[in-house]
Coordinates of C-alpha atoms and ligand atoms in Angstrom, one line a residue:
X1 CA 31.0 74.6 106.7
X2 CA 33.7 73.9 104.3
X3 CA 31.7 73.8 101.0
X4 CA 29.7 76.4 101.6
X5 CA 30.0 79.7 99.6
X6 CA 31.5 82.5 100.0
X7 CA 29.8 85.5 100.4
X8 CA 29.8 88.2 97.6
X9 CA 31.3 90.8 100.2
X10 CA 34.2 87.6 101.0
X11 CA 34.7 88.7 97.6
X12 CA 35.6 91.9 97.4
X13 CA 38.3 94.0 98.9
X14 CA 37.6 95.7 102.1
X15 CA 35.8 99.2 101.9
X16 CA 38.9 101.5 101.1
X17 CA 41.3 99.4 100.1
X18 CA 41.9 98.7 96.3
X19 CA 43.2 96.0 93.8
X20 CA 45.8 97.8 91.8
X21 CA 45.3 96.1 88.4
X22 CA 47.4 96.7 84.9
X23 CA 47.4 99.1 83.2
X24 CA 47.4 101.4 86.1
X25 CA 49.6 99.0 88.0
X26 CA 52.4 100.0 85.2
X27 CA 51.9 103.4 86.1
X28 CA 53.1 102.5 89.9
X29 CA 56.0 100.7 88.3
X30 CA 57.2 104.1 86.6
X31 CA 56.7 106.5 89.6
X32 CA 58.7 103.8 91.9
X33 CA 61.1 103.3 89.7
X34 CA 61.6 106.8 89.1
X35 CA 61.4 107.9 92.4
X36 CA 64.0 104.9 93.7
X37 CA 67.1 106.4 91.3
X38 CA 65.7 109.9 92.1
X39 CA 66.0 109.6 96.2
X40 CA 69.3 107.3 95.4
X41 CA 71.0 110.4 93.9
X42 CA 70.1 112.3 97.0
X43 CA 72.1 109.6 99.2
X44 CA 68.8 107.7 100.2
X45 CA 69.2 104.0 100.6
X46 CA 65.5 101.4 100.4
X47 CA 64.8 100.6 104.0
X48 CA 61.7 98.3 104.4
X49 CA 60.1 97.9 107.7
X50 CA 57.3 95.5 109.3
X51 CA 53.5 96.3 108.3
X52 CA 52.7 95.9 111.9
X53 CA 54.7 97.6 114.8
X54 CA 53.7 98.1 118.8
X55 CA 50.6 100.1 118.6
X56 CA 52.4 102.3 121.6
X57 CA 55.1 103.3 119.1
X58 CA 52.3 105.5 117.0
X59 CA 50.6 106.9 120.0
X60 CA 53.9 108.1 121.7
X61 CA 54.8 109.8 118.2
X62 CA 51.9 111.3 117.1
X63 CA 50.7 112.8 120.4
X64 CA 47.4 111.0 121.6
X65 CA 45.0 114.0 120.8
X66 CA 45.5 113.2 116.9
X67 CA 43.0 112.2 114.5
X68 CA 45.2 108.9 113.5
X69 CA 46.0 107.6 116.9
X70 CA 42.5 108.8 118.5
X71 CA 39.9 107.2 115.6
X72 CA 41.7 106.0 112.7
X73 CA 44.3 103.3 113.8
X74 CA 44.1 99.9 113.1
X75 CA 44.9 98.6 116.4
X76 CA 44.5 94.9 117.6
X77 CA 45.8 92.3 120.1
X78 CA 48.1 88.9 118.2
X79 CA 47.1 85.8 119.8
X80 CA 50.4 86.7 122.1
X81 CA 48.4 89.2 123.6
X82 CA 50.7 92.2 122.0
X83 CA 49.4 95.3 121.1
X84 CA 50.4 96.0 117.5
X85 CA 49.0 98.3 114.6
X86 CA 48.9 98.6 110.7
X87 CA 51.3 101.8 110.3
X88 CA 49.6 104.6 109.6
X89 CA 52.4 106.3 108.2
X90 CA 56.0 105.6 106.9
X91 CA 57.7 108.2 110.0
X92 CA 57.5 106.3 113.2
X93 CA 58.9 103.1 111.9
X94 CA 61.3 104.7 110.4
X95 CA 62.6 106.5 113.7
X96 CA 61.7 102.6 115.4
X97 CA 64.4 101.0 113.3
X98 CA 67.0 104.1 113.7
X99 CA 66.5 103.6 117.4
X100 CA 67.2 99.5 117.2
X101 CA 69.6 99.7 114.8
X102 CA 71.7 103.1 115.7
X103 CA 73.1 103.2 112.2
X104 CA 75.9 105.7 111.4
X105 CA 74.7 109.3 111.3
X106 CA 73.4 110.8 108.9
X107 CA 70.8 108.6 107.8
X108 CA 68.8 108.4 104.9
X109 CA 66.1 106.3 103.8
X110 CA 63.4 106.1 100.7
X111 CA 60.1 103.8 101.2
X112 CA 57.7 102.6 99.8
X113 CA 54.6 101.6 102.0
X114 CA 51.3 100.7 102.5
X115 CA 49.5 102.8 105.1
X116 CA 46.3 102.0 107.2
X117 CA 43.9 104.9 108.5
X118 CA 40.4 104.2 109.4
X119 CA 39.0 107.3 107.5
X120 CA 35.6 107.6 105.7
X121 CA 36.4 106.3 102.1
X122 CA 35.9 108.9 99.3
X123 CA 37.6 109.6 96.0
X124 CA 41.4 110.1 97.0
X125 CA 40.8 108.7 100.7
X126 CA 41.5 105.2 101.8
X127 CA 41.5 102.9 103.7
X128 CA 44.9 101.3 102.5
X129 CA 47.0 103.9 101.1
X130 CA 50.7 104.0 99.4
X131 CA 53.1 106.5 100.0
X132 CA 56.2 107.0 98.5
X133 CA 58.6 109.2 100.9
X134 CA 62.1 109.5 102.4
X135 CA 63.2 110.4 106.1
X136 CA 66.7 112.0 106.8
X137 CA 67.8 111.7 110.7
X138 CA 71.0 112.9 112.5
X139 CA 71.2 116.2 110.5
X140 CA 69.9 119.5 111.5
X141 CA 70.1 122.2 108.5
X142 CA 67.6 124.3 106.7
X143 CA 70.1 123.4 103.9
X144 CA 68.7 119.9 103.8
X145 CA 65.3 121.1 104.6
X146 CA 65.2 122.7 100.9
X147 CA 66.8 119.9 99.4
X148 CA 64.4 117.4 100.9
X149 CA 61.4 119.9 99.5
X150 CA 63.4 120.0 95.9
X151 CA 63.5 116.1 95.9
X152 CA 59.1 115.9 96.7
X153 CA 58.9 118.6 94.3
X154 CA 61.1 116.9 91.3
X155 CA 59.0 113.5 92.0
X156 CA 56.2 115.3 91.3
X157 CA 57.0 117.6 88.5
X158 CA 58.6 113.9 86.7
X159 CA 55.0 112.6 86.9
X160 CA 54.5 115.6 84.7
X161 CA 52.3 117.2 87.3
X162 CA 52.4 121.7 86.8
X163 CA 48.8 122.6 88.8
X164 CA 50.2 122.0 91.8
X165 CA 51.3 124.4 94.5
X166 CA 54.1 123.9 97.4
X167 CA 52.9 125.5 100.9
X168 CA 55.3 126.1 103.4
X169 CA 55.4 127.1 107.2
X170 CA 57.3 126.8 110.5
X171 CA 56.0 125.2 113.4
X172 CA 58.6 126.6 115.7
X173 CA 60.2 124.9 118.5
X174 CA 59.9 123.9 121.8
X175 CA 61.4 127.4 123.0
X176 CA 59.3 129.2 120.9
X177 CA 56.2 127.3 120.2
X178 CA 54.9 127.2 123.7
X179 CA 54.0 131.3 123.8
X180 CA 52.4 131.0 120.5
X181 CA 50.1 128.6 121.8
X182 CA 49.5 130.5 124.3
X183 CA 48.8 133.5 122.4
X184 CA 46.7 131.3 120.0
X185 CA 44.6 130.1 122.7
X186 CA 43.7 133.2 124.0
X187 CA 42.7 134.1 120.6
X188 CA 40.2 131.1 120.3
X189 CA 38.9 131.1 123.8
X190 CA 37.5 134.5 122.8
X191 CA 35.9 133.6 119.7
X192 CA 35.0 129.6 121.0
X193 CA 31.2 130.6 119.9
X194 CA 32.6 131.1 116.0
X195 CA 34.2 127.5 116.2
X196 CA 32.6 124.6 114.7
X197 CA 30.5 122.3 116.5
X198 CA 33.6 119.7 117.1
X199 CA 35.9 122.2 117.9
X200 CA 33.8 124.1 119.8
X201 CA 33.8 121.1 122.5
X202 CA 37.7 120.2 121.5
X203 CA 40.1 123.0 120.7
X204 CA 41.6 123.0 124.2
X205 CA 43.1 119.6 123.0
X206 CA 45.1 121.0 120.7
X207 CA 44.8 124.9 119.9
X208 CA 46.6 124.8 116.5
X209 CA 45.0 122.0 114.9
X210 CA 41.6 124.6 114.5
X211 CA 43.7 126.4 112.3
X212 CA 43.9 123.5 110.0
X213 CA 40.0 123.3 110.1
X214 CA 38.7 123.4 106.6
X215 CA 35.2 124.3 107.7
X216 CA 34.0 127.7 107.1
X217 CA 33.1 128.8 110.7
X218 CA 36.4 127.4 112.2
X219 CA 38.1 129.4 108.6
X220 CA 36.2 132.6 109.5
X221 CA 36.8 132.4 113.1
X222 CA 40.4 132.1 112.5
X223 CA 41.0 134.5 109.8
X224 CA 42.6 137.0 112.2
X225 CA 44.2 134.6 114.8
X226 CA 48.1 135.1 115.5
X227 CA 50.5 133.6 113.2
X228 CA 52.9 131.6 114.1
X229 CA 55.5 133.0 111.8
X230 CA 55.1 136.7 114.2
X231 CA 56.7 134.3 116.9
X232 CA 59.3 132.4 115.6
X233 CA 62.6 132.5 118.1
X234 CA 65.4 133.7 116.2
X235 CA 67.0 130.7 115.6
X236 CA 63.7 129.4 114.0
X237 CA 63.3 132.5 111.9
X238 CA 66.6 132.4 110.6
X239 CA 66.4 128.4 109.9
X240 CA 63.1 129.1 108.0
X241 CA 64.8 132.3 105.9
X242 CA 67.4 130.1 105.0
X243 CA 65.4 127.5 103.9
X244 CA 63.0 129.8 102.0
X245 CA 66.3 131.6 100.8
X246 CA 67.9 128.4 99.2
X247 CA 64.2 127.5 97.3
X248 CA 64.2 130.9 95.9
X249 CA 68.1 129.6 94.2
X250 CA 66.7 126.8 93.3
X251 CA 63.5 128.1 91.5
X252 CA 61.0 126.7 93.6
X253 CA 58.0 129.0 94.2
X254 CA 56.1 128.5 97.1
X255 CA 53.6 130.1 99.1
X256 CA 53.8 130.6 103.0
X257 CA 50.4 129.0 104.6
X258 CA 50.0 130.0 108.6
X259 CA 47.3 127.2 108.4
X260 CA 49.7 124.5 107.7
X261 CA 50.0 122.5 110.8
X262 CA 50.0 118.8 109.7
X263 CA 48.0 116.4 111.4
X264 CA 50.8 115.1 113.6
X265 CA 52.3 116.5 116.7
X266 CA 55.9 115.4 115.7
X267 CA 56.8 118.5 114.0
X268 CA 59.5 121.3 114.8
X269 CA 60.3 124.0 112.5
X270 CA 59.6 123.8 109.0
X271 CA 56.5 122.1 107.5
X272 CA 55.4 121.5 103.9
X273 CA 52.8 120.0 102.0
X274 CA 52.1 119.6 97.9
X275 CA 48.3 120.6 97.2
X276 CA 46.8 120.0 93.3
X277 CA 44.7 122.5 92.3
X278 CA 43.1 119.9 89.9
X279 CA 42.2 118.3 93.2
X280 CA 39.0 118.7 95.3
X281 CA 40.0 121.1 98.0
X282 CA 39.1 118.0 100.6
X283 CA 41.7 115.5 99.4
X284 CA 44.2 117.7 97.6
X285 CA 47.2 117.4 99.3
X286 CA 49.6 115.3 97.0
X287 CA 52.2 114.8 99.5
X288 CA 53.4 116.5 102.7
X289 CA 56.1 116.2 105.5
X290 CA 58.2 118.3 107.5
X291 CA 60.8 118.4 110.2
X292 CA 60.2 116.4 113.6
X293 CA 63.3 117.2 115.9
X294 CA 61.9 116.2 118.9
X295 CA 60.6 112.8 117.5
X296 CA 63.6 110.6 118.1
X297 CA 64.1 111.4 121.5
X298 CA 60.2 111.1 121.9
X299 CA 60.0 107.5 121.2
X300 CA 63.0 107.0 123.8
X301 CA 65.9 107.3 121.6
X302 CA 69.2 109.9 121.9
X303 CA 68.3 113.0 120.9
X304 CA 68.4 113.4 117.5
X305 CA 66.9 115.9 114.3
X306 CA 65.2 114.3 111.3
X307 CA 63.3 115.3 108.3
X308 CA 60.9 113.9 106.0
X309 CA 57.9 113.6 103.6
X310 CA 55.5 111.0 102.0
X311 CA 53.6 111.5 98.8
X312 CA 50.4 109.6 98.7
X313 CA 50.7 106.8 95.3
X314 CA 46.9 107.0 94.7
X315 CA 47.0 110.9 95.2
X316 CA 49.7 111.4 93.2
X317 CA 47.6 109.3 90.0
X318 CA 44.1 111.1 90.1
X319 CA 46.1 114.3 90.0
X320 CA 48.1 113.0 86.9
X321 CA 44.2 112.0 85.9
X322 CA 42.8 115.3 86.5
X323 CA 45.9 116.8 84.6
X324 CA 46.4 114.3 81.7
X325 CA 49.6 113.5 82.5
X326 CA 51.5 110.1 83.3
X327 CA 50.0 108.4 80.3
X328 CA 50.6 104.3 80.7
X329 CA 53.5 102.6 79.4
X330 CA 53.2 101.5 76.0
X331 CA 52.3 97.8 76.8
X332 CA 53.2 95.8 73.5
X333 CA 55.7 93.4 73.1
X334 CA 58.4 93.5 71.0
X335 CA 58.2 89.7 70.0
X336 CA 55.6 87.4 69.1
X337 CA 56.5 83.9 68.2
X338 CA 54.2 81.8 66.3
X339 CA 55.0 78.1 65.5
X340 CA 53.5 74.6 65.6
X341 CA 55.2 73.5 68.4
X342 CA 58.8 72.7 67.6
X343 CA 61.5 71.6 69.9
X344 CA 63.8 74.2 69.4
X345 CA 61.2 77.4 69.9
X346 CA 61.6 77.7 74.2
X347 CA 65.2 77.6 73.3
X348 CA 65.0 80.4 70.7
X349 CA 62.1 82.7 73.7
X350 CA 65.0 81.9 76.2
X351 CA 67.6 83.7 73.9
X352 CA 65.7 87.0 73.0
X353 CA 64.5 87.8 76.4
X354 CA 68.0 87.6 77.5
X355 CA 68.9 89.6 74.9
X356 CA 66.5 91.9 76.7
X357 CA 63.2 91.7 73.7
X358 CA 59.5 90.9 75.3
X359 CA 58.3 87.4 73.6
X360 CA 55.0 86.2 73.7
X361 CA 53.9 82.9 72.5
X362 CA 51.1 80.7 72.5
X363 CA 50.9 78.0 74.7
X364 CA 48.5 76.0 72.8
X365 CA 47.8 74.3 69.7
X366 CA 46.6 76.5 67.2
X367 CA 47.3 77.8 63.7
X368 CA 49.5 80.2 62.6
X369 CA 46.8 82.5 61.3
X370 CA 45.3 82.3 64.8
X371 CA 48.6 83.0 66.6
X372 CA 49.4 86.2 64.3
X373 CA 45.9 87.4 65.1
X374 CA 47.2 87.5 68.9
X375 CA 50.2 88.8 68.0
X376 CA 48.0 91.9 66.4
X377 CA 46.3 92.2 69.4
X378 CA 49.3 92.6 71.9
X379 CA 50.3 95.5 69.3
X380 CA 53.6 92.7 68.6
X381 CA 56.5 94.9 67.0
X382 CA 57.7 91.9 65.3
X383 CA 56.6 88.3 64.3
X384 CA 58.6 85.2 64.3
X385 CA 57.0 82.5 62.3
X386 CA 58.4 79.1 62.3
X387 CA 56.0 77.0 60.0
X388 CA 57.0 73.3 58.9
X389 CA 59.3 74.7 55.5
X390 CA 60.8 77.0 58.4
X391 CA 61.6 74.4 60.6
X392 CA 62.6 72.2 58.3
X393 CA 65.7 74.5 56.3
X394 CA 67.0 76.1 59.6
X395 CA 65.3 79.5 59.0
X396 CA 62.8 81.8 60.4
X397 CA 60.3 84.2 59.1
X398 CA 60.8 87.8 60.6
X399 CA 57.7 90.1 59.8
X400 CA 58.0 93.3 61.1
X401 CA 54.4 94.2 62.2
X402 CA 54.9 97.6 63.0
X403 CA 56.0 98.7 59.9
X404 CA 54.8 98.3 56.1
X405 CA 57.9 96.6 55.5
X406 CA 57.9 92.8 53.4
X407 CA 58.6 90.4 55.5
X408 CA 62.4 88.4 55.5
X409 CA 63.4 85.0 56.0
X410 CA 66.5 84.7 58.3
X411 CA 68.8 82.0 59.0
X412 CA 68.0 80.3 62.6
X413 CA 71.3 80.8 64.0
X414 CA 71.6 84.9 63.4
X415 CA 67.7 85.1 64.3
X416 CA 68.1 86.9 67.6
X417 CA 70.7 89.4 66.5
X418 CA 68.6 90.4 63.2
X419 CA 65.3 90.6 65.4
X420 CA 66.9 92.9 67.8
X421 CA 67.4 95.4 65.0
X422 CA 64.0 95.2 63.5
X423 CA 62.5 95.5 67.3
X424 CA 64.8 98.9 67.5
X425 CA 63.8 100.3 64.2
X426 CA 60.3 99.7 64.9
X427 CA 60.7 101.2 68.4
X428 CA 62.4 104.3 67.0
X429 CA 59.6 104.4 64.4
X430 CA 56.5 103.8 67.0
X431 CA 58.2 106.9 69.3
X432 CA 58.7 109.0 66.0
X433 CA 55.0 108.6 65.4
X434 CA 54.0 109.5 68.9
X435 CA 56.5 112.6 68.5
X436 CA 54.7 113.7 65.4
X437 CA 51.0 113.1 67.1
X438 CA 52.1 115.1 70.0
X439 CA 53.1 118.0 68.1
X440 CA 49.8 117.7 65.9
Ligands
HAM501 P1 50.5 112.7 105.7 O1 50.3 114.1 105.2 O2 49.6 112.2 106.7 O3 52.0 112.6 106.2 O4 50.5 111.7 104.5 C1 51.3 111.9 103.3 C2 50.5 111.8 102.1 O5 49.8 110.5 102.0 C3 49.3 112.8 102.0 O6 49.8 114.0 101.5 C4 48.4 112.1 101.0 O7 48.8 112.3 99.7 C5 48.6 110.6 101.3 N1 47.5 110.2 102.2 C6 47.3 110.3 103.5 N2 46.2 109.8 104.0 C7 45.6 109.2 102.9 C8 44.4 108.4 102.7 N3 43.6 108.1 103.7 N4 44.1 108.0 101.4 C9 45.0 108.3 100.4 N5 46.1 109.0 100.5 C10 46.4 109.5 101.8 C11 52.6 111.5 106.7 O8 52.1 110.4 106.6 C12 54.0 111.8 107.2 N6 54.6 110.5 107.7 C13 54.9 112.4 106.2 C14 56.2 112.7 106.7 C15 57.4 112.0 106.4 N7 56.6 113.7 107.5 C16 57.9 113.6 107.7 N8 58.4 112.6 107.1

């Protein structure tokens, strides 16, 4: 059936996944860009990993009772016959490649990565996500802890995001963490008739994970349930003072949250998570991450600590939305050259975006009125105009569209030198203007 058509779902993406188009495309240029030097001057190098890994990879480090291993993976067979899955997060593969590569301790890496969870699609949940996030293995200090927390925090106060607010808990450790469960579930096995329906049937699975319930009878029921900050060991309390200790220095408020618990079963000690309040309370977390100590060792590597977080791209954007911030780049061009086709024009583009301008031309045959009406359209900072006279006595004819100024005719061979200054005058001028507007 080659001929036949398409069907109109053929032609859409799949539910919960998303064409990122331009503008808003420019806006993911900026936040990468910004967060790639940011994470650099932390000592975080680009790793980029597979799409796919072994599917057993995800449900050995998540724990099998989780909501991403248990519903939401994307899990299939290749036409080897391996098991393999869509990452659902940045973590795991992260640990994988540590584990094959055994680079020299410590180890830090940024990402950026799709991520695939089969969840219900709604406004800030998909199908296909993008996180942005950095994982630091080998070292085991509160110190870094904080810093890793400053880093998330600074990405997201650059996208110029201030409704936002940083929760913060421990999870404990494997000395500790076992008696608070305990505690926890003798707690909930008392009050199992408050729980919602699904945790009435499941919270044996994993106790903690009902704290983290956001419906109101598993809320209620828990109001009262121990915290797991009352039964930190002392090494995990002091770890967590210290990192609470070194956000106060450093001016970053946060508030502690016994509820935190994360969705994955990786975590040790202290866990974190960026919610907007500009967010629905459903889908407001921004970013989150945490310590996973016992993670390495987990997936069959040597025993060693690591630390992480993710921010969600798309998240990260409907806040800026809901907050008005992260406006798109300007867009326009600096140059526009209209001519009627001369030999030496490619020559003359060629030159000024080395020199570093943005040129636009036309491609096609058409009049010079016609070409300067595109050049108003892209919001051109400058026209170049070679017409026959132009061509003909070696000169050009610079009009400077983003200011009232007369146009000037300039000698071909200085042409890119003189257009770089009238593209910088007009830039200073255009960012003067927005200046004044925003003060307005
Ligand atoms: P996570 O909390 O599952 O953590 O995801 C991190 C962020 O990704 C979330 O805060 C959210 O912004 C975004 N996100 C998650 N699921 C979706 C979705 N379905 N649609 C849109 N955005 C979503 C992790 O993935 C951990 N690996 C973070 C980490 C790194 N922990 C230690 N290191």
């Amino acid at each position: 059936m080659p001929d036949e058509p398409l069907r109109s779902e053929a032609l859409r993406s799949p539910a919960g996944t998303h064409d990122v188009l331009w503008p808003e495309s420019a806006r993911w240029e900026w936040i990468v860009g910004d967060f790639a030097k940011r994470a650099s001057l932390y000592g975080y190098r680009l790793l980029v990993t597979p799409v796919i890994e072994d599917a057993r990879l995800f449900a050995r480090g998540f724990g099998e009772t989780s909501d991403v291993v248990g519903k939401e993976m994307y899990t299939f067979e290749d036409r080897g016959g391996r098991p393999l899955a869509l990452r659902p997060e940045g973590t795991a593969p992260v640990v994988r490649s540590y584990i094959q590569h055994r680079p020299v301790l410590p180890w830090k890496v940024w990402y950026l990565t799709p991520a695939f969870r089969y969840e219900r699609p709604q406004a800030g949940r998909y199908r296909q996500h993008h996180q942005i996030g950095v994982e630091a293995l080998g070292v085991d200090s509160p110190l870094l802890d904080a810093e890793v927390i400053e880093l998330a925090m600074s990405t997201v106060r650059a996208a110029g995001l201030t409704n936002t607010e940083l929760l913060i808990n421990s999870m404990g450790c494997k000395e500790c963490r076992p008696a608070y469960e305990s505690a926890l579930s003798q707690y909930l096995a008392a009050r199992q008739g408050g729980l919602c329906a699904y945790h009435h049937e499941h919270w044996k699975e994993v106790p903690l994970r009902v704290l983290d319930c956001k419906t109101e009878e598993c809320r209620g029921a828990t109001m009262d349930a121990p915290r797991i900050a009352d039964h930190l060991c002392s090494d995990c309390r002091e770890s967590f003072d210290t990192v609470l200790g070194d956000l106060d220095a450093l001016g970053i408020s946060y508030t502690t949250d016994y509820r935190l618990v994360r969705g994955f079963d990786y975590y040790t000690r202290t866990t974190f998570e960026i919610v907007s309040h500009s967010l629905d309370a459903a889908q407001n977390a921004i970013g989150g991450g945490g310590r996973y100590n016992g993670l390495v060792e987990a997936l069959s590597g040597p025993p060693t600590p690591g630390m992480g977080f993710g921010i969600g791209m798309e998240r990260l954007l409907v806040a800026c939305d809901a907050e008005g911030c992260l406006p798109v780049p300007d867009p326009s061009v600096d140059v526009y050259v209209a001519d009627l086709g001369q030999a030496g024009t490619s020559t003359l583009i060629h030159d000024l975006r080395n020199a570093g301008y943005s040129v636009e031309r036309s491609y096609e045959d058409r009049s010079l009125k016609a070409q300067l009406r595109s050049a108003g359209r892209m919001g051109a900072r400058i026209a170049l105009i070679i017409g026959q006279r132009e061509a003909a006595a070696g000169e050009v004819l610079l009009k400077p569209l983003a200011l009232d100024d007369d146009q000037v005719v300039v000698a071909r061979d200085v042409i890119v030198h003189v257009a770089g200054k009238w593209v910088e005058r007009c830039r200073r001028h255009l960012a003067a203007g927005r200046v004044a507007e925003r003060s307005r």
